[in-house]
mmCIF file of C-alpha atoms and ligand atoms in Angstrom:
data_model
loop_
_atom_site.group_PDB
_atom_site.id
_atom_site.type_symbol
_atom_site.label_atom_id
_atom_site.label_comp_id
_atom_site.label_asym_id
_atom_site.label_seq_id
_atom_site.Cartn_x
_atom_site.Cartn_y
_atom_site.Cartn_z
ATOM 1 C CA UNK A 1 29.335 64.581 -30.229
ATOM 2 C CA UNK A 2 30.793 62.197 -32.819
ATOM 3 C CA UNK A 3 28.554 61.963 -35.883
ATOM 4 C CA UNK A 4 28.556 58.846 -38.007
ATOM 5 C CA UNK A 5 26.556 57.330 -40.850
ATOM 6 C CA UNK A 6 25.553 53.842 -41.951
ATOM 7 C CA UNK A 7 25.368 52.816 -45.616
ATOM 8 C CA UNK A 8 22.924 49.921 -45.951
ATOM 9 C CA UNK A 9 20.103 48.902 -43.633
ATOM 10 C CA UNK A 10 20.098 45.143 -44.109
ATOM 11 C CA UNK A 11 20.879 42.596 -41.402
ATOM 12 C CA UNK A 12 24.236 44.081 -40.402
ATOM 13 C CA UNK A 13 23.320 47.739 -41.003
ATOM 14 C CA UNK A 14 20.245 47.569 -38.781
ATOM 15 C CA UNK A 15 22.413 45.760 -36.237
ATOM 16 C CA UNK A 16 24.972 48.586 -36.272
ATOM 17 C CA UNK A 17 22.211 51.086 -35.507
ATOM 18 C CA UNK A 18 20.900 48.829 -32.741
ATOM 19 C CA UNK A 19 24.314 48.366 -31.105
ATOM 20 C CA UNK A 20 24.876 52.143 -31.070
ATOM 21 C CA UNK A 21 21.497 52.574 -29.293
ATOM 22 C CA UNK A 22 21.794 49.569 -26.984
ATOM 23 C CA UNK A 23 25.304 50.429 -25.783
ATOM 24 C CA UNK A 24 25.193 54.226 -26.124
ATOM 25 C CA UNK A 25 26.379 54.900 -22.560
ATOM 26 C CA UNK A 26 29.239 52.445 -22.719
ATOM 27 C CA UNK A 27 30.349 53.769 -26.108
ATOM 28 C CA UNK A 28 30.211 57.383 -24.896
ATOM 29 C CA UNK A 29 32.283 56.486 -21.809
ATOM 30 C CA UNK A 30 34.899 54.746 -23.941
ATOM 31 C CA UNK A 31 35.194 57.634 -26.425
ATOM 32 C CA UNK A 32 34.727 60.501 -23.971
ATOM 33 C CA UNK A 33 31.736 61.782 -25.958
ATOM 34 C CA UNK A 34 28.499 60.338 -27.319
ATOM 35 C CA UNK A 35 28.010 59.038 -30.854
ATOM 36 C CA UNK A 36 25.051 60.044 -32.981
ATOM 37 C CA UNK A 37 24.051 58.065 -36.054
ATOM 38 C CA UNK A 38 23.149 61.036 -38.217
ATOM 39 C CA UNK A 39 22.245 59.235 -41.447
ATOM 40 C CA UNK A 40 21.290 55.811 -42.704
ATOM 41 C CA UNK A 41 21.675 55.519 -46.483
ATOM 42 C CA UNK A 42 19.258 53.060 -48.098
ATOM 43 C CA UNK A 43 16.993 53.284 -51.135
ATOM 44 C CA UNK A 44 14.232 51.205 -49.564
ATOM 45 C CA UNK A 45 11.290 52.517 -47.545
ATOM 46 C CA UNK A 46 11.767 52.356 -43.780
ATOM 47 C CA UNK A 47 9.104 54.953 -42.894
ATOM 48 C CA UNK A 48 7.618 52.634 -40.238
ATOM 49 C CA UNK A 49 10.780 52.760 -38.110
ATOM 50 C CA UNK A 50 11.074 55.032 -35.062
ATOM 51 C CA UNK A 51 14.255 56.480 -36.596
ATOM 52 C CA UNK A 52 12.806 56.969 -40.093
ATOM 53 C CA UNK A 53 14.019 60.596 -40.043
ATOM 54 C CA UNK A 54 17.619 59.358 -40.282
ATOM 55 C CA UNK A 55 17.135 57.772 -43.713
ATOM 56 C CA UNK A 56 18.522 59.386 -46.846
ATOM 57 C CA UNK A 57 18.622 58.100 -50.410
ATOM 58 C CA UNK A 58 21.281 60.486 -51.739
ATOM 59 C CA UNK A 59 24.887 59.425 -51.075
ATOM 60 C CA UNK A 60 26.209 62.972 -51.529
ATOM 61 C CA UNK A 61 24.424 64.001 -48.327
ATOM 62 C CA UNK A 62 26.923 61.882 -46.372
ATOM 63 C CA UNK A 63 29.822 62.680 -48.636
ATOM 64 C CA UNK A 64 29.390 66.439 -48.330
ATOM 65 C CA UNK A 65 28.543 66.661 -44.635
ATOM 66 C CA UNK A 66 31.692 67.820 -42.804
ATOM 67 C CA UNK A 67 30.228 66.640 -39.494
ATOM 68 C CA UNK A 68 30.386 62.981 -40.578
ATOM 69 C CA UNK A 69 33.771 61.540 -39.665
ATOM 70 C CA UNK A 70 33.154 57.788 -39.803
ATOM 71 C CA UNK A 71 30.874 55.718 -42.032
ATOM 72 C CA UNK A 72 29.856 52.047 -41.855
ATOM 73 C CA UNK A 73 29.739 50.422 -45.294
ATOM 74 C CA UNK A 74 27.430 47.467 -44.804
ATOM 75 C CA UNK A 75 25.820 47.458 -48.240
ATOM 76 C CA UNK A 76 27.781 44.529 -49.628
ATOM 77 C CA UNK A 77 28.912 43.957 -53.201
ATOM 78 C CA UNK A 78 31.685 45.590 -55.169
ATOM 79 C CA UNK A 79 29.684 48.080 -57.251
ATOM 80 C CA UNK A 80 28.253 51.072 -55.408
ATOM 81 C CA UNK A 81 30.002 50.014 -52.203
ATOM 82 C CA UNK A 82 33.418 50.328 -53.896
ATOM 83 C CA UNK A 83 32.613 53.668 -55.490
ATOM 84 C CA UNK A 84 31.125 55.146 -52.296
ATOM 85 C CA UNK A 85 33.989 53.882 -50.141
ATOM 86 C CA UNK A 86 36.589 55.509 -52.413
ATOM 87 C CA UNK A 87 34.704 58.790 -52.420
ATOM 88 C CA UNK A 88 34.262 58.818 -48.649
ATOM 89 C CA UNK A 89 37.950 58.098 -48.043
ATOM 90 C CA UNK A 90 38.872 60.872 -50.491
ATOM 91 C CA UNK A 91 36.477 63.171 -48.612
ATOM 92 C CA UNK A 92 38.496 62.527 -45.433
ATOM 93 C CA UNK A 93 36.068 60.134 -43.749
ATOM 94 C CA UNK A 94 37.032 56.789 -42.255
ATOM 95 C CA UNK A 95 35.105 53.759 -43.503
ATOM 96 C CA UNK A 96 34.466 50.540 -41.569
ATOM 97 C CA UNK A 97 33.009 47.512 -43.286
ATOM 98 C CA UNK A 98 31.766 43.951 -43.066
ATOM 99 C CA UNK A 99 32.057 43.635 -46.859
ATOM 100 C CA UNK A 100 34.495 40.773 -47.356
ATOM 101 C CA UNK A 101 34.005 40.705 -51.113
ATOM 102 C CA UNK A 102 35.154 44.299 -51.398
ATOM 103 C CA UNK A 103 38.068 43.884 -48.975
ATOM 104 C CA UNK A 104 39.227 40.675 -50.687
ATOM 105 C CA UNK A 105 39.015 42.160 -54.181
ATOM 106 C CA UNK A 106 40.047 45.782 -53.652
ATOM 107 C CA UNK A 107 41.375 45.996 -50.099
ATOM 108 C CA UNK A 108 44.903 47.033 -51.106
ATOM 109 C CA UNK A 109 43.596 49.877 -53.263
ATOM 110 C CA UNK A 110 41.211 51.156 -50.578
ATOM 111 C CA UNK A 111 43.904 50.932 -47.907
ATOM 112 C CA UNK A 112 46.230 52.962 -50.133
ATOM 113 C CA UNK A 113 43.569 55.650 -50.610
ATOM 114 C CA UNK A 114 42.896 55.697 -46.856
ATOM 115 C CA UNK A 115 46.599 56.116 -46.210
ATOM 116 C CA UNK A 116 46.867 58.966 -48.712
ATOM 117 C CA UNK A 117 44.018 60.819 -47.020
ATOM 118 C CA UNK A 118 45.108 59.928 -43.489
ATOM 119 C CA UNK A 119 41.862 58.209 -42.605
ATOM 120 C CA UNK A 120 40.989 54.651 -41.603
ATOM 121 C CA UNK A 121 39.677 51.729 -43.630
ATOM 122 C CA UNK A 122 38.856 48.930 -41.204
ATOM 123 C CA UNK A 123 37.235 45.570 -41.742
ATOM 124 C CA UNK A 124 37.190 43.512 -38.530
ATOM 125 C CA UNK A 125 33.652 42.305 -39.352
ATOM 126 C CA UNK A 126 34.669 40.982 -42.756
ATOM 127 C CA UNK A 127 36.082 37.724 -41.347
ATOM 128 C CA UNK A 128 34.585 35.752 -38.492
ATOM 129 C CA UNK A 129 31.638 38.095 -37.818
ATOM 130 C CA UNK A 130 31.871 39.056 -34.147
ATOM 131 C CA UNK A 131 35.151 37.246 -33.463
ATOM 132 C CA UNK A 132 38.099 39.548 -32.778
ATOM 133 C CA UNK A 133 40.511 38.238 -35.390
ATOM 134 C CA UNK A 134 41.806 40.935 -37.757
ATOM 135 C CA UNK A 135 42.983 43.268 -35.001
ATOM 136 C CA UNK A 136 44.710 40.473 -33.028
ATOM 137 C CA UNK A 137 46.445 39.412 -36.240
ATOM 138 C CA UNK A 138 47.536 42.951 -37.066
ATOM 139 C CA UNK A 139 48.636 43.820 -33.564
ATOM 140 C CA UNK A 140 48.993 40.994 -31.052
ATOM 141 C CA UNK A 141 50.540 38.550 -33.530
ATOM 142 C CA UNK A 142 52.528 41.211 -35.395
ATOM 143 C CA UNK A 143 55.841 39.854 -34.114
ATOM 144 C CA UNK A 144 55.202 36.437 -35.652
ATOM 145 C CA UNK A 145 55.735 34.938 -39.043
ATOM 146 C CA UNK A 146 52.400 33.195 -39.662
ATOM 147 C CA UNK A 147 53.001 29.542 -40.458
ATOM 148 C CA UNK A 148 49.437 28.384 -40.988
ATOM 149 C CA UNK A 149 45.836 29.545 -40.818
ATOM 150 C CA UNK A 150 43.160 26.891 -40.626
ATOM 151 C CA UNK A 151 39.563 27.646 -39.879
ATOM 152 C CA UNK A 152 35.844 27.363 -40.217
ATOM 153 C CA UNK A 153 35.070 30.685 -41.852
ATOM 154 C CA UNK A 154 31.449 30.442 -42.934
ATOM 155 C CA UNK A 155 28.575 30.297 -40.449
ATOM 156 C CA UNK A 156 25.909 29.236 -42.941
ATOM 157 C CA UNK A 157 27.712 26.118 -44.135
ATOM 158 C CA UNK A 158 28.750 25.184 -40.607
ATOM 159 C CA UNK A 159 25.111 25.536 -39.549
ATOM 160 C CA UNK A 160 23.998 23.333 -42.468
ATOM 161 C CA UNK A 161 26.642 20.675 -41.788
ATOM 162 C CA UNK A 162 25.792 20.654 -38.066
ATOM 163 C CA UNK A 163 22.100 20.137 -38.852
ATOM 164 C CA UNK A 164 22.979 17.308 -41.267
ATOM 165 C CA UNK A 165 25.351 15.668 -38.757
ATOM 166 C CA UNK A 166 23.185 15.864 -35.639
ATOM 167 C CA UNK A 167 19.572 16.039 -36.812
ATOM 168 C CA UNK A 168 19.618 14.374 -40.238
ATOM 169 C CA UNK A 169 18.036 17.586 -41.582
ATOM 170 C CA UNK A 170 18.206 17.926 -45.360
ATOM 171 C CA UNK A 171 20.599 20.370 -46.954
ATOM 172 C CA UNK A 172 17.718 22.507 -48.310
ATOM 173 C CA UNK A 173 15.878 22.774 -44.959
ATOM 174 C CA UNK A 174 19.058 23.648 -43.089
ATOM 175 C CA UNK A 175 19.893 26.332 -45.663
ATOM 176 C CA UNK A 176 16.405 27.810 -45.303
ATOM 177 C CA UNK A 177 16.853 27.999 -41.510
ATOM 178 C CA UNK A 178 20.224 29.718 -41.936
ATOM 179 C CA UNK A 179 18.617 32.274 -44.265
ATOM 180 C CA UNK A 180 15.784 32.909 -41.789
ATOM 181 C CA UNK A 181 18.364 33.523 -39.057
ATOM 182 C CA UNK A 182 20.114 36.138 -41.196
ATOM 183 C CA UNK A 183 23.360 34.151 -41.545
ATOM 184 C CA UNK A 184 23.355 33.557 -45.288
ATOM 185 C CA UNK A 185 24.500 35.884 -48.054
ATOM 186 C CA UNK A 186 21.820 37.500 -50.275
ATOM 187 C CA UNK A 187 22.665 34.820 -52.811
ATOM 188 C CA UNK A 188 23.517 31.764 -50.668
ATOM 189 C CA UNK A 189 25.505 30.271 -53.552
ATOM 190 C CA UNK A 190 28.427 32.272 -52.186
ATOM 191 C CA UNK A 191 28.089 30.375 -48.901
ATOM 192 C CA UNK A 192 27.452 26.844 -50.111
ATOM 193 C CA UNK A 193 29.964 26.960 -52.978
ATOM 194 C CA UNK A 194 32.690 28.236 -50.635
ATOM 195 C CA UNK A 195 33.184 31.675 -52.253
ATOM 196 C CA UNK A 196 32.460 33.513 -48.990
ATOM 197 C CA UNK A 197 35.008 31.412 -47.086
ATOM 198 C CA UNK A 198 37.425 31.917 -49.990
ATOM 199 C CA UNK A 199 37.206 35.714 -49.699
ATOM 200 C CA UNK A 200 37.859 35.380 -45.972
ATOM 201 C CA UNK A 201 40.913 33.118 -46.286
ATOM 202 C CA UNK A 202 42.231 35.587 -48.875
ATOM 203 C CA UNK A 203 41.855 38.508 -46.457
ATOM 204 C CA UNK A 204 43.603 36.559 -43.687
ATOM 205 C CA UNK A 205 46.358 35.574 -46.131
ATOM 206 C CA UNK A 206 46.756 39.191 -47.303
ATOM 207 C CA UNK A 207 47.376 40.179 -43.692
ATOM 208 C CA UNK A 208 49.512 37.176 -42.811
ATOM 209 C CA UNK A 209 51.763 37.156 -45.869
ATOM 210 C CA UNK A 210 51.703 40.819 -46.906
ATOM 211 C CA UNK A 211 50.564 40.547 -50.524
ATOM 212 C CA UNK A 212 47.186 40.201 -52.213
ATOM 213 C CA UNK A 213 45.711 36.711 -52.540
ATOM 214 C CA UNK A 214 43.163 36.942 -55.340
ATOM 215 C CA UNK A 215 39.897 35.069 -54.570
ATOM 216 C CA UNK A 216 39.595 34.298 -58.267
ATOM 217 C CA UNK A 217 42.871 32.371 -58.199
ATOM 218 C CA UNK A 218 42.407 30.527 -54.913
ATOM 219 C CA UNK A 219 40.950 27.014 -55.283
ATOM 220 C CA UNK A 220 37.570 26.753 -53.717
ATOM 221 C CA UNK A 221 35.115 23.929 -53.245
ATOM 222 C CA UNK A 222 31.841 24.111 -51.306
ATOM 223 C CA UNK A 223 29.596 21.635 -49.541
ATOM 224 C CA UNK A 224 26.968 20.882 -52.201
ATOM 225 C CA UNK A 225 28.353 17.419 -53.007
ATOM 226 C CA UNK A 226 28.243 16.254 -49.376
ATOM 227 C CA UNK A 227 25.498 13.755 -48.607
ATOM 228 C CA UNK A 228 24.250 12.099 -45.427
ATOM 229 C CA UNK A 229 26.251 9.035 -46.565
ATOM 230 C CA UNK A 230 29.469 11.064 -46.328
ATOM 231 C CA UNK A 231 28.403 12.343 -42.921
ATOM 232 C CA UNK A 232 27.837 8.760 -41.713
ATOM 233 C CA UNK A 233 31.077 7.472 -43.269
ATOM 234 C CA UNK A 234 33.042 10.321 -41.680
ATOM 235 C CA UNK A 235 31.478 9.523 -38.315
ATOM 236 C CA UNK A 236 32.580 5.887 -38.596
ATOM 237 C CA UNK A 237 36.115 7.165 -39.229
ATOM 238 C CA UNK A 238 35.927 9.286 -36.052
ATOM 239 C CA UNK A 239 35.597 12.542 -37.987
ATOM 240 C CA UNK A 240 33.157 15.402 -38.616
ATOM 241 C CA UNK A 241 32.904 17.096 -42.013
ATOM 242 C CA UNK A 242 33.751 20.801 -41.938
ATOM 243 C CA UNK A 243 34.277 23.396 -44.638
ATOM 244 C CA UNK A 244 37.838 24.545 -43.989
ATOM 245 C CA UNK A 245 39.766 27.553 -45.243
ATOM 246 C CA UNK A 246 43.521 26.980 -45.074
ATOM 247 C CA UNK A 247 46.640 28.948 -45.826
ATOM 248 C CA UNK A 248 50.015 27.311 -45.301
ATOM 249 C CA UNK A 249 53.287 29.195 -45.609
ATOM 250 C CA UNK A 250 56.209 27.570 -47.434
ATOM 251 C CA UNK A 251 59.862 28.193 -46.605
ATOM 252 C CA UNK A 252 60.351 30.456 -49.631
ATOM 253 C CA UNK A 253 57.578 32.826 -48.485
ATOM 254 C CA UNK A 254 54.979 31.533 -50.948
ATOM 255 C CA UNK A 255 51.822 29.980 -49.518
ATOM 256 C CA UNK A 256 49.142 27.472 -50.376
ATOM 257 C CA UNK A 257 45.639 28.841 -49.863
ATOM 258 C CA UNK A 258 42.364 27.048 -50.519
ATOM 259 C CA UNK A 259 38.870 26.272 -49.304
ATOM 260 C CA UNK A 260 37.522 22.733 -49.287
ATOM 261 C CA UNK A 261 35.413 20.398 -47.165
ATOM 262 C CA UNK A 262 37.597 18.257 -44.915
ATOM 263 C CA UNK A 263 37.142 15.289 -42.634
ATOM 264 C CA UNK A 264 38.262 16.644 -39.275
ATOM 265 C CA UNK A 265 39.161 14.139 -36.534
ATOM 266 C CA UNK A 266 36.888 14.566 -33.527
ATOM 267 C CA UNK A 267 39.987 15.063 -31.362
ATOM 268 C CA UNK A 268 40.691 18.310 -33.282
ATOM 269 C CA UNK A 269 39.088 21.376 -31.665
ATOM 270 C CA UNK A 270 37.650 22.451 -35.022
ATOM 271 C CA UNK A 271 35.473 19.310 -35.130
ATOM 272 C CA UNK A 272 33.419 20.512 -32.172
ATOM 273 C CA UNK A 273 32.742 23.984 -33.621
ATOM 274 C CA UNK A 274 29.042 23.837 -34.401
ATOM 275 C CA UNK A 275 26.072 25.809 -35.737
ATOM 276 C CA UNK A 276 26.822 29.363 -36.811
ATOM 277 C CA UNK A 277 30.075 29.444 -34.854
ATOM 278 C CA UNK A 278 33.378 29.978 -36.641
ATOM 279 C CA UNK A 279 36.825 29.144 -35.343
ATOM 280 C CA UNK A 280 40.224 29.992 -36.708
ATOM 281 C CA UNK A 281 43.492 28.414 -35.658
ATOM 282 C CA UNK A 282 46.518 30.574 -36.353
ATOM 283 C CA UNK A 283 49.977 29.104 -35.974
ATOM 284 C CA UNK A 284 52.573 31.795 -35.364
ATOM 285 C CA UNK A 285 56.253 30.876 -35.389
ATOM 286 C CA UNK A 286 56.633 32.406 -31.937
ATOM 287 C CA UNK A 287 53.208 31.805 -30.374
ATOM 288 C CA UNK A 288 52.404 28.358 -31.736
ATOM 289 C CA UNK A 289 48.693 27.716 -32.222
ATOM 290 C CA UNK A 290 46.256 30.441 -31.159
ATOM 291 C CA UNK A 291 42.542 29.782 -31.562
ATOM 292 C CA UNK A 292 39.755 32.310 -32.119
ATOM 293 C CA UNK A 293 36.149 31.204 -31.642
ATOM 294 C CA UNK A 294 32.750 32.868 -31.710
ATOM 295 C CA UNK A 295 29.695 33.687 -33.767
ATOM 296 C CA UNK A 296 30.807 34.027 -37.358
ATOM 297 C CA UNK A 297 27.584 35.523 -38.694
ATOM 298 C CA UNK A 298 24.385 37.154 -37.512
ATOM 299 C CA UNK A 299 23.122 40.656 -36.964
ATOM 300 C CA UNK A 300 24.435 41.859 -33.616
ATOM 301 C CA UNK A 301 27.605 39.755 -33.553
ATOM 302 C CA UNK A 302 28.767 41.183 -36.870
ATOM 303 C CA UNK A 303 27.522 44.672 -36.026
ATOM 304 C CA UNK A 304 29.558 44.643 -32.825
ATOM 305 C CA UNK A 305 32.763 44.330 -34.873
ATOM 306 C CA UNK A 306 31.728 47.178 -37.203
ATOM 307 C CA UNK A 307 30.911 49.422 -34.238
ATOM 308 C CA UNK A 308 34.233 48.637 -32.562
ATOM 309 C CA UNK A 309 36.081 49.640 -35.754
ATOM 310 C CA UNK A 310 34.056 52.856 -35.955
ATOM 311 C CA UNK A 311 34.973 53.641 -32.349
ATOM 312 C CA UNK A 312 38.622 52.904 -33.124
ATOM 313 C CA UNK A 313 38.562 55.292 -36.117
ATOM 314 C CA UNK A 314 36.851 58.001 -34.062
ATOM 315 C CA UNK A 315 39.330 57.598 -31.220
ATOM 316 C CA UNK A 316 42.454 57.416 -33.398
ATOM 317 C CA UNK A 317 41.406 60.004 -35.947
ATOM 318 C CA UNK A 318 44.796 61.692 -35.929
ATOM 319 C CA UNK A 319 46.818 58.465 -35.688
ATOM 320 C CA UNK A 320 45.307 56.132 -38.241
ATOM 321 C CA UNK A 321 46.086 52.431 -38.047
ATOM 322 C CA UNK A 322 48.833 51.396 -40.427
ATOM 323 C CA UNK A 323 47.310 48.555 -42.417
ATOM 324 C CA UNK A 324 48.481 47.601 -45.894
ATOM 325 C CA UNK A 325 49.397 44.733 -48.178
ATOM 326 C CA UNK A 326 50.790 44.501 -51.686
ATOM 327 C CA UNK A 327 48.912 44.457 -54.981
ATOM 328 C CA UNK A 328 49.557 40.789 -55.732
ATOM 329 C CA UNK A 329 52.623 41.363 -57.883
ATOM 330 C CA UNK A 330 54.728 39.091 -55.641
ATOM 331 C CA UNK A 331 52.539 36.131 -56.763
ATOM 332 C CA UNK A 332 52.776 34.407 -53.395
ATOM 333 C CA UNK A 333 49.982 31.930 -54.113
ATOM 334 C CA UNK A 334 51.499 28.505 -54.731
ATOM 335 C CA UNK A 335 49.523 26.005 -56.868
ATOM 336 C CA UNK A 336 48.014 23.175 -54.815
ATOM 337 C CA UNK A 337 49.585 20.439 -56.985
ATOM 338 C CA UNK A 338 52.342 19.747 -54.492
ATOM 339 C CA UNK A 339 50.243 20.190 -51.359
ATOM 340 C CA UNK A 340 50.105 16.879 -49.487
ATOM 341 C CA UNK A 341 47.122 15.498 -47.566
ATOM 342 C CA UNK A 342 45.461 12.262 -46.635
ATOM 343 C CA UNK A 343 42.193 11.784 -48.498
ATOM 344 C CA UNK A 344 38.839 10.152 -47.829
ATOM 345 C CA UNK A 345 37.382 8.488 -50.924
ATOM 346 C CA UNK A 346 33.908 6.945 -51.244
ATOM 347 C CA UNK A 347 33.747 4.725 -54.291
ATOM 348 C CA UNK A 348 31.101 2.523 -55.946
ATOM 349 C CA UNK A 349 33.127 -0.226 -57.547
ATOM 350 C CA UNK A 350 35.517 -3.032 -56.735
ATOM 351 C CA UNK A 351 37.724 -2.759 -53.641
ATOM 352 C CA UNK A 352 40.565 -4.294 -55.644
ATOM 353 C CA UNK A 353 40.394 -1.462 -58.206
ATOM 354 C CA UNK A 354 40.455 1.152 -55.483
ATOM 355 C CA UNK A 355 43.473 -0.536 -53.879
ATOM 356 C CA UNK A 356 45.215 -0.748 -57.243
ATOM 357 C CA UNK A 357 44.880 2.956 -58.026
ATOM 358 C CA UNK A 358 45.094 4.731 -54.664
ATOM 359 C CA UNK A 359 47.842 4.708 -51.992
ATOM 360 C CA UNK A 360 45.425 3.266 -49.469
ATOM 361 C CA UNK A 361 45.977 3.413 -45.731
ATOM 362 C CA UNK A 362 42.673 1.825 -44.712
ATOM 363 C CA UNK A 363 39.718 0.580 -46.709
ATOM 364 C CA UNK A 364 36.262 -0.642 -45.706
ATOM 365 C CA UNK A 365 33.945 -2.527 -48.016
ATOM 366 C CA UNK A 366 30.387 -1.472 -47.182
ATOM 367 C CA UNK A 367 28.669 -3.770 -49.670
ATOM 368 C CA UNK A 368 27.408 -1.249 -52.211
ATOM 369 C CA UNK A 369 30.442 1.004 -51.854
ATOM 370 C CA UNK A 370 33.993 1.172 -50.577
ATOM 371 C CA UNK A 371 35.325 3.842 -48.228
ATOM 372 C CA UNK A 372 39.055 4.440 -48.170
ATOM 373 C CA UNK A 373 41.522 6.667 -46.396
ATOM 374 C CA UNK A 374 44.728 7.272 -48.326
ATOM 375 C CA UNK A 375 48.253 7.875 -47.174
ATOM 376 C CA UNK A 376 49.598 11.407 -47.609
ATOM 377 C CA UNK A 377 49.637 12.235 -51.271
ATOM 378 C CA UNK A 378 50.308 15.355 -53.335
ATOM 379 C CA UNK A 379 47.122 16.875 -54.771
ATOM 380 C CA UNK A 380 48.080 16.521 -58.454
ATOM 381 C CA UNK A 381 49.113 12.905 -57.982
ATOM 382 C CA UNK A 382 45.924 12.051 -56.074
ATOM 383 C CA UNK A 383 43.804 13.704 -58.761
ATOM 384 C CA UNK A 384 45.619 11.804 -61.494
ATOM 385 C CA UNK A 385 44.930 8.523 -59.683
ATOM 386 C CA UNK A 386 41.281 9.432 -59.029
ATOM 387 C CA UNK A 387 40.810 10.096 -62.748
ATOM 388 C CA UNK A 388 42.088 6.573 -63.506
ATOM 389 C CA UNK A 389 39.898 5.062 -60.780
ATOM 390 C CA UNK A 390 36.853 6.866 -62.203
ATOM 391 C CA UNK A 391 37.135 4.673 -65.277
ATOM 392 C CA UNK A 392 36.472 1.622 -63.080
ATOM 393 C CA UNK A 393 33.462 2.838 -61.109
ATOM 394 C CA UNK A 394 31.857 5.940 -59.591
ATOM 395 C CA UNK A 395 33.708 8.191 -57.188
ATOM 396 C CA UNK A 396 30.859 9.390 -54.978
ATOM 397 C CA UNK A 397 33.064 11.837 -53.107
ATOM 398 C CA UNK A 398 36.682 12.594 -52.232
ATOM 399 C CA UNK A 399 37.728 15.000 -49.506
ATOM 400 C CA UNK A 400 40.908 15.908 -47.737
ATOM 401 C CA UNK A 401 41.464 14.889 -44.126
ATOM 402 C CA UNK A 402 42.854 17.359 -41.629
HETATM 403 N N1 HSE B 1 27.159 34.412 -44.990
HETATM 404 C C1 HSE B 1 28.235 34.600 -44.088
HETATM 405 C C2 HSE B 1 28.380 33.359 -43.232
HETATM 406 C C3 HSE B 1 27.972 35.799 -43.240
HETATM 407 O O1 HSE B 1 27.462 32.538 -43.230
HETATM 408 O O2 HSE B 1 29.399 33.187 -42.577
HETATM 409 C C4 HSE B 1 29.125 36.236 -42.408
HETATM 410 O O3 HSE B 1 30.229 36.595 -43.192
#
């Protein structure tokens, strides 16, 4: 019997318990022995649950129990979760997590501790929820130099944008629905301001490029400025608006990484990724584009990835997976100033002013405002021109085009 524990009984934690019960036979067949969830660590009262006897409030119970070999950390945050993870790894227990904030901020340190103690620290659920993505990157794509990662990495914002695009639902109502469905973070600011997607593009970049990409240094813009007018203007241009996380490798081994809303042409597969679904396009220098698609958030989808990691750790307990990246000292993150894109600009002011200040490719005068698409332009140059244009009218929105 393999004995495991779960730290945190929120959306994902309760899902991990449920997946272990729902698929107990399958999991036992795969591992050659059954798995028992011995403890669930949570300070709240769950005495009404049929498995209330599993709940403990004292972390040291897990830490000191030699029977526990693998623990799910699904508490979130970088406070207690960080401390407990370190202590569990030092106690010789593998830890599997959905906690992207912790992996993005301290992944390299936790992986080093895991390595030192010959245990696993795995985080498939931290990016893309139930989509197999981390393991394929680490293993199946290992022979590639990653050229580009481009994806929809946040289910909540994709759900909100889909509701705005197809049903004209307001931003607030769509966010409420996403929260009710268990997609959103505890504080949904992390979703709508792009911080969650930023942590995820950092984790993917860490893996792809081999050194830490610090979420606090990666440029990040969310979806709060997008209005139904932008949605309609994008539609007229044959595009859908999507929050995109991108990382693009340069020839010298540095990489651009950022999160921002983009106008995505409807011919691009990412434009048709809707609701809570995520999709990530990875361009390997040997494979070309490979696309990963599935539910990027939600209880059972995310739990399935945590459970799979726990099974992996249990199965490979004497041959831990070799996962590591550097501490950021290579400074691989390249400033966006020189990154070139085409831009969509919605402007209240004279068409002639817009044409004078921006390298315009197409421009449509809609009466009360002008919508333009620029030629490719470096970010710093485009921003300099937008600042000049802002003196002539109001820039309602400006977004990159994919
Ligand atoms: N809040 C996150 C999202 C959960 O909406 O994608 C999954 O990481």
